[in-house]
């Protein structure tokens, strides 16, 4: 495989497909990449729809059978943007075929699947074939800065992580059933879809693991109109009602490996909160706070400062010295949601060229999956459970 | 007992004593009260200190034995501002002596004590003698407005309560042991001292009860310098070290009586958060959010508005039509911490004159105590516990 | 005159009277004062109303003729809380009678009056009789901290002052005429009533003077219902309409003595802004920002910090080491509007006991008056005018 | 000229070139356009640099002589991204050659040039050739919503516009001279570079004109190191010092055509403010407030609501029904700085296909230029000047 170009085959072309394609198109225009991504092949079951999407996204060819890309020499990387129930099958097959894999989160719909995927990734890595899971919020510059600060010791010993992921698009009981509300497709509801993000962010920023949890799941609206069609998070209602088989809201208490504790919430019923990823971390030396609704800002408190002069510092994370920012605009010209995906593409391509392991790895994805699993089981038993692994 | 005046006997003269005295002095200057509070007698064990406090606060007389006030005809109400271990003894004795009682929170250090107090209050009420517990944050105008909105149905069915009470004064491991860190005096740590407030606020605003919990308690710093002296929340170190016997941080998941859920945190280790009482409530029709660090503001979201025009409304709760505000300043001229205490005095005096039950009652205080107890026991067992009673 | 007590005679008992009385009552309960203020005499033209106010505020006696207090040995200080048209007469008479004077702002309705007052104050000072003007916002702790920071050089050379005082109580054209809209009583409108505050704050915080201005005045609603009665900023309509003879809004550009520039606004037509005093100051080394709608907070930017870690610091000005705060509550337990008045009383009493000049002096009040005058004249001529004096 | 494709020739490839190219690349991937933009030709004087830029941006060819594109049949539109001193020459030549023009702001460096350009645009329009000026902030969705609200009458009669554009990149006196500090290239400093944006936004949102002004210009740092090279807003110092020939800061008072007033500031010396475009508009029925540092949010106050329930509504402008948003991400997944440019490209292409006049037109650009000119002249004379035209 020559690395002058990086042929990308993508499976799926909905919300995640659109933003991944944008990232592949944009990354080489703003960053100097060691390989040039080419949008080679787009796979999807509906021939007409996949053709239209390919035209829009800039893919050269389409297929209605994702397995086609396994045998194409011009596809170097398979980008998995499908619902969770297909992640394991596609990713493992691709890795076994010697294709690098970028897989959307959550890694899988069960720990067993995630373990198989992590094992496949480990085997593939022996041959220089790499796998990455798409926890894209890690690459929001403010989150990168948060990680740097914790790694530098700016927070000291971590005492508390409070992390909420708040949306409201299911508050309306007439919002239709989409695949995200179907356990067989999505694995879980708010827990896996958005809770997975804050679990990963908490572990990424602190550099610690969640070691035990006790959780609480709720499904507030048990039946919804069956969806006729869907796009992004929205869908239009078709005929008849169907059961919601996933959680509408998840919350859990957690133990962290460094001795601190955590409190997590994920819900699609927080009226007025559209995509509020809120993380506050308190340590012995300081604190930090982030809200994705104001994504270009990180609030940092340094407890070593004189009390009368101390306060949460509102850092506008748009300086050239901030992670990824030099490639973009001058200070104060904020970035948006999709930039995290572009940064993800940049780091992935760089790792592939260097022959190093991109992060988050499938092992990281598995670690999140184990927390999701423990939350779900603890919610059923009403007890604390260790996060296995 | 004639109600032309209301003789107030107060026990304790530290932080809570100061703010209660201010409330008694201030209430009649800004509100038209049916009875005139007079600061008759201040009780404290240290004769010199109590005399100095009485002079400063405006009490006419002092005593080193609080029992003195039980037999004084000119004391109509006993205001209990001591640590929690003495609440039951003083309040019950006062009620039995026919004195109205205002007792600081948490009502007691145990459910058993709180039950005895509630029973005493119930008996006293039969004779027109009244008891109130000092959950003062209920009377911050923004909190009153929050309650009004929920009662009017503006939030619809309650889905979520997230409530944090964040302080940082114990983050420093050299902060001395004060009575608040001694289980025998304080009953519990962050849980009872500040967690009690957010439990009460959640129940007050929603009009619902917490029915079951699973909790997590932490003591991050096990030993601290023994305090030589203390004032407010601060203390100066003396010689030697002593054990911290209470929790530094408490968190719990909760079930609400209306079918929603709750997530609560109370901590003294949130660096940079000084007195951040944060409450967000999401219902089927809307949401509200409050932070005591910006105490004159309530944020309200109305989900019935057109999506493109909807948003959290930042209501500056200083209009003449807002609860208690007409007595104070023009719009935008904000109130402070102590105003809640003044409002508490106003409502208490009004209830006494009317012969009605002031709220929160000792039964309300007991309800909070039962939650505290369930949190503490669930943290020990690692299981969910119903809130008894 | 013995200083064991400080007999206070107050003229006026409306909005300003209420908050001044509260300050006199509260100051000795929270601060250790060298003199004990006693509310000796309250003057007002309406016998019934003044008697009621005295009872509420705690004044021992009343009079319908303020001149009475000039000859009373038990009145040491005259506190002038009347509309601006009477300030000069009362203050000068009181100073000449050997009474200390605290006079509400703006000092007068014209430069000529203010000059006479400043001259009277200078003469009185030779005999140890003191005069102070009530720019109370100077003593909000966050403003004091702002002044400290500038004085320490934390901002370096001042480049910009932007200061807005925004209210909205006149936006409604049916809001009645009160004395504040009558040029003969109030001197000017938004300019003198609220613009005076931001002028004084800008000069106080920066330690510089406004040296030249060009202004713009507007009266958006030329006629209003005549007021039947008034309280605070609100009034009820009576019969008939009358002309508004003052400005509804004022704005001006300014030159500062240190080489920087200023932009000021004062308006009663900023819908939704209730009492928003917003000041941002940018210097060569840093910036600060304040908004009275969040009065316990000061935002401070230090440009000497590393760019990637720099940001406006949100200082919650409630630490014991912050100005005036140690007397009040623990960190995070915010203060309200009236505390500035209490602090003003504390500093005034302390200065009187020390025999030093309290600030802001009548000379400071005159300096503000000269700016007001220059703004008004420049608005008429459409040119820049030097601030005389 | 067939409109199946739209051949774009761009002149300039620095900061503005990069973001325009991104817009041309991105617009057709997210929006259904009636014409397909093709990046045909990139012009710049440095052959090596323009070649590298073309490769990065995706242009098919390059030239070192912009006049080349006037005779190329495959160039339909000339996109002028050069400093202001060349706008008139290029834009007029392009229009006369029958090419559509998109020209960066400010339209020109003088009113005379802008008049010539507007005249050329008017002539060209008779032949269906169109010209647009790049006031891109108009197409931030929150600004579009602001315009909609004012147009619907939600604010009533406009009383006040306060608009600040605050940056800090020149606060450091060692920041080098770039072309933006050279009057012969840039025309003016903060005034034309960033003040032009807030002038245009104020006129766009209100639908009114600024009719008279009095201004104040300052150059705080008179000499700076000569720049060796520059990129975006930053530059590296070369040898020697040179004079700053433009303003560092501009401020002015304004009269609006509807009877209200305005206060405007533009500065590069506001330490800590990176790209803070702050606009608050107060009308008789309501207010709105915007800050580009939180660009996905618009704050709106409706004065017709009941006082006790009214407050500034924080609208997160990411709903599908908000302008341009449906093409992007789900609610709460915010947009960034460059999206305004993409929206500009979409509307321009749409107007070209429809044969309608895109806005802002060169006449709109001229209107801004006339305000800039009046500010500059009024600052010199110290008097109010009518905005001519």
XYZ file of C-alpha atoms in Angstrom, chain B residues 145 148-149 152 301 305 307-316 319-322, chain D residues 145 148-149 152 301 305 307-316 319-322:
40
model
C -40.619 32.334 41.449
C -44.665 29.500 41.419
C -43.800 28.468 37.885
C -48.643 26.872 37.673
C -37.346 27.776 29.211
C -42.830 28.530 22.264
C -38.619 26.573 18.311
C -36.952 29.428 16.440
C -37.906 31.948 19.095
C -37.481 29.782 22.199
C -34.606 30.038 24.626
C -33.842 30.192 28.298
C -35.194 33.477 29.551
C -32.939 35.274 32.006
C -35.457 36.733 34.414
C -33.938 39.314 36.724
C -39.573 43.390 39.750
C -42.072 44.760 42.250
C -44.390 41.880 41.367
C -41.808 39.282 42.331
C -32.533 36.114 13.017
C -35.958 39.022 10.927
C -37.059 40.049 14.392
C -41.267 41.741 12.041
C -36.103 40.689 25.170
C -44.417 40.066 28.209
C -42.870 41.965 33.795
C -42.464 39.095 36.238
C -41.920 36.573 33.446
C -39.910 38.718 31.055
C -36.199 38.391 30.500
C -33.631 38.231 27.773
C -34.177 34.964 25.972
C -30.986 33.122 25.061
C -31.894 31.685 21.682
C -29.436 29.057 20.507
C -32.711 25.060 14.949
C -33.549 23.719 11.504
C -35.942 26.635 11.072
C -33.199 29.188 11.602
